Short mmCIF file of C-alpha atoms in Angstrom, two decimals:
data_model
loop_
_atom_site.label_atom_id
_atom_site.label_comp_id
_atom_site.label_asym_id
_atom_site.label_seq_id
_atom_site.Cartn_x
_atom_site.Cartn_y
_atom_site.Cartn_z
CA UNK A 1 -45.09 -26.45 -7.60
CA UNK A 2 -42.35 -23.87 -6.98
CA UNK A 3 -40.98 -23.75 -3.40
CA UNK A 4 -40.90 -20.36 -1.57
CA UNK A 5 -37.34 -19.37 -0.75
CA UNK A 6 -36.59 -18.87 2.93
CA UNK A 7 -36.40 -15.26 4.24
CA UNK A 8 -32.98 -13.73 4.34
CA UNK A 9 -31.25 -14.11 7.65
CA UNK A 10 -31.33 -11.11 10.02
CA UNK A 11 -28.32 -9.07 10.75
CA UNK A 12 -25.87 -10.80 12.97
CA UNK A 13 -25.85 -9.62 16.58
CA UNK A 14 -23.37 -6.89 17.23
CA UNK A 15 -20.78 -6.78 19.93
CA UNK A 16 -21.98 -6.34 23.53
CA UNK A 17 -23.01 -2.73 24.27
CA UNK A 18 -23.58 -2.26 28.04
CA UNK A 19 -24.40 1.43 27.68
CA UNK A 20 -27.09 0.66 25.14
CA UNK A 21 -28.45 -2.14 27.33
CA UNK A 22 -28.58 0.21 30.32
CA UNK A 23 -30.37 2.80 28.23
CA UNK A 24 -33.00 0.30 27.13
CA UNK A 25 -33.47 -0.86 30.73
CA UNK A 26 -33.83 2.72 31.97
CA UNK A 27 -36.29 3.55 29.20
CA UNK A 28 -38.41 0.55 30.28
CA UNK A 29 -38.36 1.88 33.84
CA UNK A 30 -40.07 5.04 32.57
CA UNK A 31 -43.42 3.18 32.88
CA UNK A 32 -44.00 3.61 29.12
CA UNK A 33 -41.99 0.66 27.73
CA UNK A 34 -39.84 3.08 25.68
CA UNK A 35 -36.92 0.66 25.72
CA UNK A 36 -39.03 -1.83 23.80
CA UNK A 37 -40.13 0.96 21.43
CA UNK A 38 -36.47 1.73 20.74
CA UNK A 39 -35.89 -1.94 19.96
CA UNK A 40 -39.17 -2.05 18.00
CA UNK A 41 -40.34 -4.92 20.21
CA UNK A 42 -43.98 -3.87 19.99
CA UNK A 43 -45.63 -6.74 21.82
CA UNK A 44 -43.49 -6.14 24.90
CA UNK A 45 -44.09 -2.37 24.62
CA UNK A 46 -47.83 -3.00 24.43
CA UNK A 47 -47.60 -5.14 27.59
CA UNK A 48 -45.91 -2.22 29.40
CA UNK A 49 -48.62 0.16 28.23
CA UNK A 50 -51.33 -2.22 29.41
CA UNK A 51 -49.71 -2.52 32.87
CA UNK A 52 -49.42 1.27 33.17
CA UNK A 53 -53.04 1.74 32.11
CA UNK A 54 -54.13 -0.83 34.71
CA UNK A 55 -52.15 1.07 37.33
CA UNK A 56 -53.87 4.33 36.35
CA UNK A 57 -57.29 2.68 36.55
CA UNK A 58 -56.54 1.56 40.09
CA UNK A 59 -54.87 4.82 41.17
CA UNK A 60 -57.31 7.35 39.74
CA UNK A 61 -59.14 9.21 40.98
CA UNK A 62 -56.63 9.72 43.76
CA UNK A 63 -57.64 8.26 47.12
CA UNK A 64 -56.56 9.81 50.44
CA UNK A 65 -55.14 6.42 51.44
CA UNK A 66 -53.04 6.24 48.28
CA UNK A 67 -52.54 3.25 45.98
CA UNK A 68 -52.89 -0.15 47.66
CA UNK A 69 -49.51 -1.51 48.70
CA UNK A 70 -50.02 -4.82 46.87
CA UNK A 71 -50.62 -2.99 43.58
CA UNK A 72 -47.47 -0.89 44.01
CA UNK A 73 -45.37 -3.94 44.85
CA UNK A 74 -46.72 -5.85 41.85
CA UNK A 75 -46.13 -2.93 39.51
CA UNK A 76 -42.61 -2.41 40.90
CA UNK A 77 -41.76 -6.06 40.35
CA UNK A 78 -43.13 -5.78 36.80
CA UNK A 79 -40.94 -2.71 36.07
CA UNK A 80 -37.86 -4.44 37.37
CA UNK A 81 -38.67 -7.46 35.22
CA UNK A 82 -39.10 -5.43 32.00
CA UNK A 83 -35.96 -3.43 32.87
CA UNK A 84 -33.97 -6.64 33.22
CA UNK A 85 -35.51 -7.99 29.99
CA UNK A 86 -34.73 -4.70 28.25
CA UNK A 87 -31.15 -4.85 29.39
CA UNK A 88 -30.85 -8.40 28.06
CA UNK A 89 -32.37 -7.50 24.72
CA UNK A 90 -30.44 -4.26 24.33
CA UNK A 91 -27.01 -5.71 25.11
CA UNK A 92 -26.28 -6.91 21.52
CA UNK A 93 -29.16 -5.33 19.61
CA UNK A 94 -28.52 -3.02 16.68
CA UNK A 95 -31.75 -1.09 16.32
CA UNK A 96 -32.10 0.94 13.16
CA UNK A 97 -32.95 4.03 15.23
CA UNK A 98 -29.44 3.94 16.68
CA UNK A 99 -27.49 3.18 13.53
CA UNK A 100 -26.11 6.72 13.21
CA UNK A 101 -23.23 6.85 15.68
CA UNK A 102 -24.26 10.28 16.99
CA UNK A 103 -27.59 8.98 18.21
CA UNK A 104 -25.98 6.20 20.19
CA UNK A 105 -24.21 8.77 22.33
CA UNK A 106 -27.51 10.46 23.19
CA UNK A 107 -29.56 7.40 24.07
CA UNK A 108 -28.26 7.00 27.65
CA UNK A 109 -28.67 10.70 28.65
CA UNK A 110 -32.13 10.75 27.09
CA UNK A 111 -33.06 7.55 28.96
CA UNK A 112 -31.88 9.07 32.23
CA UNK A 113 -33.84 12.26 31.54
CA UNK A 114 -37.03 10.34 30.72
CA UNK A 115 -36.58 8.21 33.83
CA UNK A 116 -36.50 11.39 35.90
CA UNK A 117 -39.27 13.21 34.10
CA UNK A 118 -41.92 10.55 33.50
CA UNK A 119 -42.02 8.60 36.81
CA UNK A 120 -41.09 11.63 38.92
CA UNK A 121 -43.61 13.81 37.15
CA UNK A 122 -46.29 11.18 37.50
CA UNK A 123 -45.47 10.71 41.15
CA UNK A 124 -45.65 14.48 41.75
CA UNK A 125 -48.94 14.79 39.92
CA UNK A 126 -50.43 11.85 41.78
CA UNK A 127 -49.16 13.24 45.10
CA UNK A 128 -50.85 16.55 44.37
CA UNK A 129 -54.09 14.75 43.46
CA UNK A 130 -53.87 12.67 46.62
CA UNK A 131 -53.24 15.77 48.73
CA UNK A 132 -56.36 17.35 47.26
CA UNK A 133 -58.32 14.17 48.01
CA UNK A 134 -57.10 14.31 51.60
CA UNK A 135 -58.10 17.97 51.82
CA UNK A 136 -61.55 17.16 50.51
CA UNK A 137 -61.91 14.25 52.89
CA UNK A 138 -60.97 16.48 55.83
CA UNK A 139 -63.46 19.11 54.69
CA UNK A 140 -66.17 16.45 54.42
CA UNK A 141 -65.33 15.19 57.91
CA UNK A 142 -65.42 18.73 59.27
CA UNK A 143 -68.76 19.41 57.59
CA UNK A 144 -70.21 16.18 59.02
CA UNK A 145 -69.06 17.16 62.51
CA UNK A 146 -70.63 20.61 62.06
CA UNK A 147 -73.88 18.90 61.12
CA UNK A 148 -73.84 16.85 64.33
CA UNK A 149 -73.41 20.02 66.37
CA UNK A 150 -76.41 21.56 64.63
CA UNK A 151 -78.52 18.45 65.24
CA UNK A 152 -77.61 18.38 68.95
CA UNK A 153 -78.33 22.06 69.47
CA UNK A 154 -81.29 22.73 71.71
CA UNK A 155 -81.39 19.23 73.18
CA UNK A 156 -80.59 18.31 76.76
CA UNK A 157 -76.81 18.25 77.01
CA UNK A 158 -76.71 14.97 78.91
CA UNK A 159 -78.72 13.26 76.16
CA UNK A 160 -76.28 14.37 73.43
CA UNK A 161 -73.05 14.48 75.40
CA UNK A 162 -71.63 11.48 73.53
CA UNK A 163 -72.27 13.28 70.23
CA UNK A 164 -70.59 16.46 71.44
CA UNK A 165 -67.55 14.54 72.67
CA UNK A 166 -67.27 12.78 69.32
CA UNK A 167 -67.36 16.10 67.48
CA UNK A 168 -64.77 17.53 69.86
CA UNK A 169 -62.42 14.61 69.15
CA UNK A 170 -62.83 15.25 65.40
CA UNK A 171 -61.98 18.94 65.78
CA UNK A 172 -58.97 18.10 67.93
CA UNK A 173 -57.65 15.54 65.43
CA UNK A 174 -58.06 17.78 62.39
CA UNK A 175 -56.77 20.87 64.19
CA UNK A 176 -53.59 19.20 65.45
CA UNK A 177 -52.77 16.41 62.99
CA UNK A 178 -53.75 18.45 59.92
CA UNK A 179 -53.16 21.96 61.18
CA UNK A 180 -51.93 23.23 57.80
CA UNK A 181 -54.89 21.90 55.81
CA UNK A 182 -57.82 24.02 54.75
CA UNK A 183 -59.99 22.14 57.24
CA UNK A 184 -57.40 22.50 60.01
CA UNK A 185 -57.36 26.27 59.60
CA UNK A 186 -61.14 26.35 60.06
CA UNK A 187 -61.13 24.45 63.36
CA UNK A 188 -60.81 27.52 65.66
CA UNK A 189 -63.91 29.06 64.06
CA UNK A 190 -65.73 25.74 64.33
CA UNK A 191 -64.86 25.54 68.04
CA UNK A 192 -66.30 29.01 68.53
CA UNK A 193 -69.54 27.82 66.89
CA UNK A 194 -69.38 24.71 69.07
CA UNK A 195 -69.19 26.89 72.18
CA UNK A 196 -72.17 28.92 71.00
CA UNK A 197 -74.22 25.76 70.42
CA UNK A 198 -73.44 24.13 73.76
CA UNK A 199 -74.01 27.36 75.72
CA UNK A 200 -77.35 28.10 74.03
CA UNK A 201 -79.42 27.36 77.20
CA UNK A 202 -77.39 29.97 79.07
CA UNK A 203 -78.00 32.47 76.29
CA UNK A 204 -81.72 31.81 76.72
CA UNK A 205 -81.36 32.23 80.52
CA UNK A 206 -82.37 28.62 81.13
CA UNK A 207 -79.80 28.41 83.90
CA UNK A 208 -80.53 24.92 85.22
CA UNK A 209 -80.34 23.39 81.74
CA UNK A 210 -77.15 25.36 81.06
CA UNK A 211 -75.08 23.89 83.90
CA UNK A 212 -74.02 20.52 82.36
CA UNK A 213 -73.01 22.12 79.06
CA UNK A 214 -71.08 24.95 80.71
CA UNK A 215 -69.20 22.48 82.90
CA UNK A 216 -68.27 20.64 79.71
CA UNK A 217 -67.10 23.87 78.05
CA UNK A 218 -65.06 24.85 81.08
CA UNK A 219 -63.21 21.52 80.80
CA UNK A 220 -62.30 22.03 77.11
CA UNK A 221 -58.65 23.03 77.80
CA UNK A 222 -58.12 19.51 79.12
CA UNK A 223 -59.46 17.96 75.92
CA UNK A 224 -58.49 20.36 73.12
CA UNK A 225 -55.23 22.10 72.26
CA UNK A 226 -55.25 25.56 73.85
CA UNK A 227 -53.93 27.09 70.66
CA UNK A 228 -57.11 25.99 68.90
CA UNK A 229 -59.35 27.33 71.68
CA UNK A 230 -57.84 30.81 71.79
CA UNK A 231 -60.18 33.16 73.66
CA UNK A 232 -62.52 30.30 74.59
CA UNK A 233 -60.19 29.31 77.46
CA UNK A 234 -61.91 30.45 80.65
CA UNK A 235 -64.87 31.94 78.78
CA UNK A 236 -67.35 29.58 80.46
CA UNK A 237 -66.29 30.44 84.04
CA UNK A 238 -68.57 33.37 84.74
CA UNK A 239 -71.59 31.93 82.91
CA UNK A 240 -71.18 28.73 84.93
CA UNK A 241 -70.95 30.69 88.19
CA UNK A 242 -74.11 32.60 87.31
CA UNK A 243 -75.96 29.43 86.31
CA UNK A 244 -75.00 27.67 89.54
CA UNK A 245 -76.21 30.69 91.50
CA UNK A 246 -79.46 31.19 89.60
CA UNK A 247 -80.42 27.52 89.49
CA UNK A 248 -79.38 26.83 93.08
CA UNK A 249 -81.29 29.79 94.53
CA UNK A 250 -84.43 29.47 92.39
CA UNK A 251 -84.95 25.72 92.76
CA UNK A 252 -84.30 25.54 96.50
CA UNK A 253 -87.41 24.13 98.15
CA UNK A 254 -88.64 22.45 94.99
CA UNK A 255 -89.56 18.79 95.29
CA UNK A 256 -86.66 16.52 94.39
CA UNK A 257 -84.20 19.43 94.07
CA UNK A 258 -82.82 19.48 97.60
CA UNK A 259 -79.46 17.87 96.76
CA UNK A 260 -79.09 19.50 93.37
CA UNK A 261 -79.62 22.99 94.80
CA UNK A 262 -77.15 22.32 97.59
CA UNK A 263 -74.56 20.86 95.24
CA UNK A 264 -74.81 23.83 92.87
CA UNK A 265 -74.40 26.41 95.63
CA UNK A 266 -71.51 24.47 97.17
CA UNK A 267 -69.85 24.13 93.76
CA UNK A 268 -70.14 27.89 93.26
CA UNK A 269 -68.62 28.61 96.66
CA UNK A 270 -65.70 26.19 96.22
CA UNK A 271 -64.96 26.75 92.52
CA UNK A 272 -65.44 30.51 92.24
CA UNK A 273 -64.98 32.01 95.72
CA UNK A 274 -64.14 35.38 94.12
CA UNK A 275 -67.15 35.44 91.83
CA UNK A 276 -69.59 38.32 92.45
CA UNK A 277 -72.35 35.72 92.70
CA UNK A 278 -70.85 33.89 95.71
CA UNK A 279 -71.57 36.59 98.35
CA UNK A 280 -75.11 36.92 97.01
CA UNK A 281 -76.11 33.39 98.09
CA UNK A 282 -76.87 34.06 101.77
CA UNK A 283 -78.93 37.27 101.32
CA UNK A 284 -80.82 35.75 98.40
CA UNK A 285 -81.75 32.65 100.41
CA UNK A 286 -82.70 34.80 103.39
CA UNK A 287 -85.04 36.85 101.23
CA UNK A 288 -86.54 33.61 99.93
CA UNK A 289 -87.13 32.48 103.52
CA UNK A 290 -88.87 35.78 104.37
CA UNK A 291 -91.16 35.37 101.37
CA UNK A 292 -92.06 31.83 102.41
CA UNK A 293 -92.66 32.93 106.01
CA UNK A 294 -95.14 35.56 104.85
CA UNK A 295 -96.95 32.94 102.79
CA UNK A 296 -97.40 30.80 105.91
CA UNK A 297 -99.57 33.54 107.38
CA UNK A 298 -102.01 33.10 104.50
CA UNK A 299 -101.94 29.32 104.02
CA UNK A 300 -100.02 27.77 106.93
CA UNK A 301 -100.06 24.19 105.68
CA UNK A 302 -99.39 24.79 102.00
CA UNK A 303 -95.78 25.94 102.24
CA UNK A 304 -94.57 23.67 105.04
CA UNK A 305 -93.25 20.90 102.82
CA UNK A 306 -91.40 23.43 100.67
CA UNK A 307 -89.76 25.07 103.68
CA UNK A 308 -88.77 21.62 104.92
CA UNK A 309 -86.96 21.01 101.65
CA UNK A 310 -85.49 24.52 101.92
CA UNK A 311 -84.05 23.58 105.33
CA UNK A 312 -82.60 20.35 103.93
CA UNK A 313 -80.65 22.30 101.31
CA UNK A 314 -79.47 24.94 103.78
CA UNK A 315 -78.21 22.10 105.97
CA UNK A 316 -75.92 21.01 103.11
CA UNK A 317 -74.17 24.40 102.99
CA UNK A 318 -71.10 25.34 105.09
CA UNK A 319 -72.27 25.68 108.69
CA UNK A 320 -69.87 28.50 109.52
CA UNK A 321 -71.55 30.72 106.92
CA UNK A 322 -75.16 29.57 107.02
CA UNK A 323 -75.69 28.65 110.71
CA UNK A 324 -77.83 31.73 111.35
CA UNK A 325 -79.94 31.06 108.27
CA UNK A 326 -80.40 27.46 109.38
CA UNK A 327 -81.61 28.62 112.83
CA UNK A 328 -84.07 31.06 111.27
CA UNK A 329 -85.35 28.38 108.91
CA UNK A 330 -85.99 26.04 111.83
CA UNK A 331 -87.88 28.84 113.62
CA UNK A 332 -90.08 29.45 110.57
CA UNK A 333 -90.82 25.74 110.22
CA UNK A 334 -91.75 25.50 113.91
CA UNK A 335 -94.09 28.44 113.54
CA UNK A 336 -95.55 26.96 110.39
CA UNK A 337 -96.18 23.55 111.96
CA UNK A 338 -98.10 25.09 114.86
CA UNK A 339 -100.01 27.37 112.48
CA UNK A 340 -100.88 24.43 110.24
CA UNK A 341 -102.25 22.37 113.14
CA UNK A 342 -104.27 25.35 114.35
CA UNK A 343 -105.60 25.99 110.85
CA UNK A 344 -106.68 22.35 110.54
CA UNK A 345 -108.55 22.63 113.86
CA UNK A 346 -110.34 25.82 112.81
CA UNK A 347 -111.36 24.17 109.53
CA UNK A 348 -112.85 21.25 111.48
CA UNK A 349 -110.24 18.84 110.08
CA UNK A 350 -109.99 17.26 113.51
CA UNK A 351 -108.08 14.09 112.68
CA UNK A 352 -105.36 16.01 110.84
CA UNK A 353 -105.27 18.64 113.58
CA UNK A 354 -104.83 16.01 116.29
CA UNK A 355 -101.94 14.41 114.42
CA UNK A 356 -100.25 17.74 113.63
CA UNK A 357 -100.47 19.07 117.19
CA UNK A 358 -99.36 15.78 118.77
CA UNK A 359 -96.31 15.76 116.49
CA UNK A 360 -95.60 19.41 117.31
CA UNK A 361 -95.64 18.79 121.06
CA UNK A 362 -93.29 15.81 120.66
CA UNK A 363 -90.92 17.62 118.32
CA UNK A 364 -90.77 20.87 120.30
CA UNK A 365 -91.38 19.90 123.96
CA UNK A 366 -89.71 23.10 125.20
CA UNK A 367 -91.74 25.41 122.99
CA UNK A 368 -93.97 27.97 124.78
CA UNK A 369 -96.79 26.66 122.58
CA UNK A 370 -96.25 22.97 123.39
CA UNK A 371 -98.91 22.97 126.13
CA UNK A 372 -101.50 24.57 123.86
CA UNK A 373 -100.59 22.15 121.06
CA UNK A 374 -101.26 19.22 123.42
CA UNK A 375 -104.61 20.71 124.42
CA UNK A 376 -105.64 21.34 120.83
CA UNK A 377 -104.75 17.72 120.00
CA UNK A 378 -106.98 16.57 122.92
CA UNK A 379 -109.88 18.81 121.84
CA UNK A 380 -109.52 17.66 118.24
CA UNK A 381 -109.67 14.01 119.28
CA UNK A 382 -112.80 14.65 121.34
CA UNK A 383 -114.31 16.65 118.46
CA UNK A 384 -114.04 13.65 116.17
CA UNK A 385 -116.76 12.12 118.37
CA UNK A 386 -118.41 15.31 119.66
CA UNK A 387 -118.09 18.14 117.11
CA UNK A 388 -119.02 20.77 119.73
CA UNK A 389 -115.58 20.21 121.27
CA UNK A 390 -114.11 21.90 118.22
CA UNK A 391 -116.10 25.13 118.51
CA UNK A 392 -113.42 26.88 120.53
CA UNK A 393 -109.64 26.74 120.28
CA UNK A 394 -108.28 25.55 123.66
CA UNK A 395 -105.67 27.63 125.40
CA UNK A 396 -102.64 26.14 127.05
CA UNK A 397 -104.31 26.29 130.48
CA UNK A 398 -104.45 23.15 132.61
CA UNK A 399 -105.99 22.24 135.98
CA UNK A 400 -104.35 24.47 138.61
CA UNK A 401 -105.98 23.12 141.81
CA UNK A 402 -108.82 25.66 142.02
CA UNK A 403 -112.41 24.92 141.09
CA UNK A 404 -114.89 22.15 141.72
CA UNK A 405 -113.81 18.64 142.68
CA UNK A 406 -114.74 15.69 140.47
CA UNK A 407 -113.82 12.19 141.61
CA UNK A 408 -113.71 9.66 138.81
CA UNK A 409 -113.82 5.93 139.54
CA UNK A 410 -113.21 2.98 137.22
CA UNK A 411 -115.70 0.16 137.74
CA UNK A 412 -114.64 -1.94 134.80
CA UNK A 413 -111.89 -4.05 133.26
CA UNK A 414 -109.23 -2.21 131.25
CA UNK A 415 -107.36 1.01 131.82
CA UNK A 416 -109.32 4.18 130.98
CA UNK A 417 -107.97 7.38 129.48
CA UNK A 418 -110.33 10.32 129.99
CA UNK A 419 -110.01 13.35 127.70
CA UNK A 420 -111.86 16.57 128.56
CA UNK A 421 -112.08 20.07 127.16
CA UNK A 422 -113.97 23.17 128.25
CA UNK A 423 -112.68 26.05 130.37
CA UNK A 424 -109.57 23.88 130.74
CA UNK A 425 -108.38 20.93 128.71
CA UNK A 426 -106.48 17.81 129.67
CA UNK A 427 -106.36 14.09 130.00
CA UNK A 428 -105.91 11.62 132.83
CA UNK A 429 -105.52 7.86 133.12
CA UNK A 430 -107.40 5.62 135.59
CA UNK A 431 -105.94 2.15 136.18
CA UNK A 432 -107.95 -0.97 135.44
CA UNK A 433 -110.13 -2.51 138.15
CA UNK A 434 -108.82 -6.05 138.43
CA UNK A 435 -111.92 -7.45 140.14
CA UNK A 436 -114.50 -5.57 138.05
CA UNK A 437 -116.47 -7.03 135.19
CA UNK A 438 -118.91 -5.85 132.56
CA UNK A 439 -122.58 -5.38 133.57
CA UNK A 440 -124.89 -7.77 131.62
CA UNK A 441 -127.86 -5.48 130.86
CA UNK A 442 -130.00 -8.11 129.12
CA UNK A 443 -130.05 -10.46 132.12
CA UNK A 444 -131.30 -7.89 134.63
CA UNK A 445 -134.89 -8.27 136.00
CA UNK A 446 -137.46 -5.99 134.46
CA UNK A 447 -137.33 -2.52 135.97
CA UNK A 448 -133.94 -3.02 137.65
CA UNK A 449 -131.11 -0.71 136.56
CA UNK A 450 -127.34 -1.10 136.48
CA UNK A 451 -125.83 0.17 139.72
CA UNK A 452 -122.10 0.75 139.08
CA UNK A 453 -119.65 1.52 141.85
CA UNK A 454 -122.08 0.12 144.44
CA UNK A 455 -119.41 -1.83 146.30
CA UNK A 456 -116.88 -0.60 148.83
CA UNK A 457 -115.25 2.65 147.72
CA UNK A 458 -111.77 1.24 148.16
CA UNK A 459 -112.46 -1.35 145.51
CA UNK A 460 -112.35 1.08 142.60
CA UNK A 461 -109.29 2.90 141.22
CA UNK A 462 -109.92 6.66 141.44
CA UNK A 463 -108.56 9.96 140.16
CA UNK A 464 -109.56 13.45 141.25
CA UNK A 465 -109.96 16.51 139.01
CA UNK A 466 -110.45 20.12 140.10
CA UNK A 467 -112.35 21.82 137.30
CA UNK A 468 -113.35 25.46 136.87
CA UNK A 469 -117.12 25.86 136.38
CA UNK A 470 -118.39 25.56 132.83
CA UNK A 471 -119.48 23.11 130.17
CA UNK A 472 -117.17 20.24 129.27
CA UNK A 473 -117.02 17.64 126.50
CA UNK A 474 -115.39 14.39 127.53
CA UNK A 475 -114.20 11.24 125.78
CA UNK A 476 -113.70 7.97 127.61
CA UNK A 477 -111.17 5.65 125.90
CA UNK A 478 -111.14 2.22 127.52
CA UNK A 479 -108.37 -0.20 126.77
CA UNK A 480 -109.35 -3.68 125.56
CA UNK A 481 -108.76 -6.75 127.75
CA UNK A 482 -109.01 -10.50 127.30
CA UNK A 483 -112.73 -10.38 128.14
CA UNK A 484 -113.72 -7.01 126.64
CA UNK A 485 -112.96 -4.97 123.54
CA UNK A 486 -111.54 -1.47 123.53
CA UNK A 487 -114.10 1.31 123.24
CA UNK A 488 -114.68 5.05 123.01
CA UNK A 489 -117.57 6.84 124.69
CA UNK A 490 -118.25 10.60 124.48
CA UNK A 491 -120.13 12.48 127.17
CA UNK A 492 -120.92 16.01 128.38
CA UNK A 493 -120.64 17.53 131.84
CA UNK A 494 -121.69 20.88 133.34
CA UNK A 495 -119.69 22.00 136.34
CA UNK A 496 -121.28 24.59 138.65
CA UNK A 497 -119.83 26.49 141.57
CA UNK A 498 -120.51 25.18 145.05
CA UNK A 499 -120.82 21.52 144.06
CA UNK A 500 -118.59 18.47 144.07
CA UNK A 501 -119.01 15.70 141.54
CA UNK A 502 -118.46 12.00 141.19
CA UNK A 503 -118.22 10.12 137.94
CA UNK A 504 -118.24 6.33 137.72
CA UNK A 505 -117.01 4.71 134.54
CA UNK A 506 -118.20 1.18 133.84
CA UNK A 507 -118.77 -1.31 130.99
CA UNK A 508 -122.03 -2.92 129.91
CA UNK A 509 -122.60 -5.93 127.67
CA UNK A 510 -125.59 -7.79 126.33
CA UNK A 511 -124.82 -10.96 128.32
#
């Protein structure tokens, strides 16, 4: 068997060549392993290519956040390592590509040029791609914010206020932090659309619904850069003033709106004293009061609650401006309360009439109609037991000392209140008879009748009435005691001229 001769030895290493080593190191820093290509060290070159390809896979497509820091650090360490290895290998190497002396002089300038062109060019290209990715991301964010505005449009502002504030923060961030971007340049137009969306209720003349949104729009200069708002600054002032006026004046008197109406009108007065709507408040409310007063003449009870709420709101307004309106409102309410009680009486709603007129007399004791209100309350109470007492509306007349005398005695336990109505109306109270008891009707002998007030006259508490002639309906209301229950007893009386009358009130029981 013939032995294979060993391969010839390679060329001996040349003298140290720092310039060549630096060139190889710089070529390896180009990200393409060109130093290894120059030395024909293909495995190492392939490793550089693989690392660069891996970097491209991670980096592309460009992300707005850029390449992860860990990847960049790892790749930088790798480049420094292959540069150092290239320097070591190129220090004494004699690559065939550099054998001609003229080429050796060019290798370092070429390496420097490639180092500038390849990494710098790649960095520039990636930066441009990343900028475009950022632009696209900003446009996507802007479009998403626009979509939220569209979704919120038409809904109650308070229910979507959080959404609107979120959108506003997005516009502010893009418009200030990325003012030069395509998205940033669109922000002023988007804010104009935002204003249109939020103020839509005002555009539709839904003034009460418009107030929260317009207050929000008026506060925009405190949340968004004024340069982005442009002509929107102050644009919501007059619409807000009008909405406060319209909502405050149209909802006054509505159930549950007393405070809201007052707040809106006060806000208008304080915030926009020079607005043309401010001086319109008082005459508009006065006209509203006149309309409600006219309605009382048709249905006295129906509008009372509304006018009461109207007065509550007027009471919230500055007294120096609305004192006269407040006085007139009180007058209308007083008239309405009397009219309502009278209307109840005429409609035979005696219980309600009695309550209404009693309250009126207590609330307005100095009213010229207080006496009549008390009399109507008395007649209504009697009419609950004797309907004929409600056939005629009592006047305010009371006993004046002329007429026929009626002496009324109390022969029974418990204080008695006697109500009467006829030519005159009134009530009187007769104290309890301390020594009197109930008459046991079932224990009397057959044929014998109860004989009240048969004892000495001085025994019985008495009261005297002087009544004009005529027919009267009366109601005896006896107070309960420890031995007898309270009771009501209606009766009739006819008073004629030339006579005097006695009336004995007593209590009967079955035992």
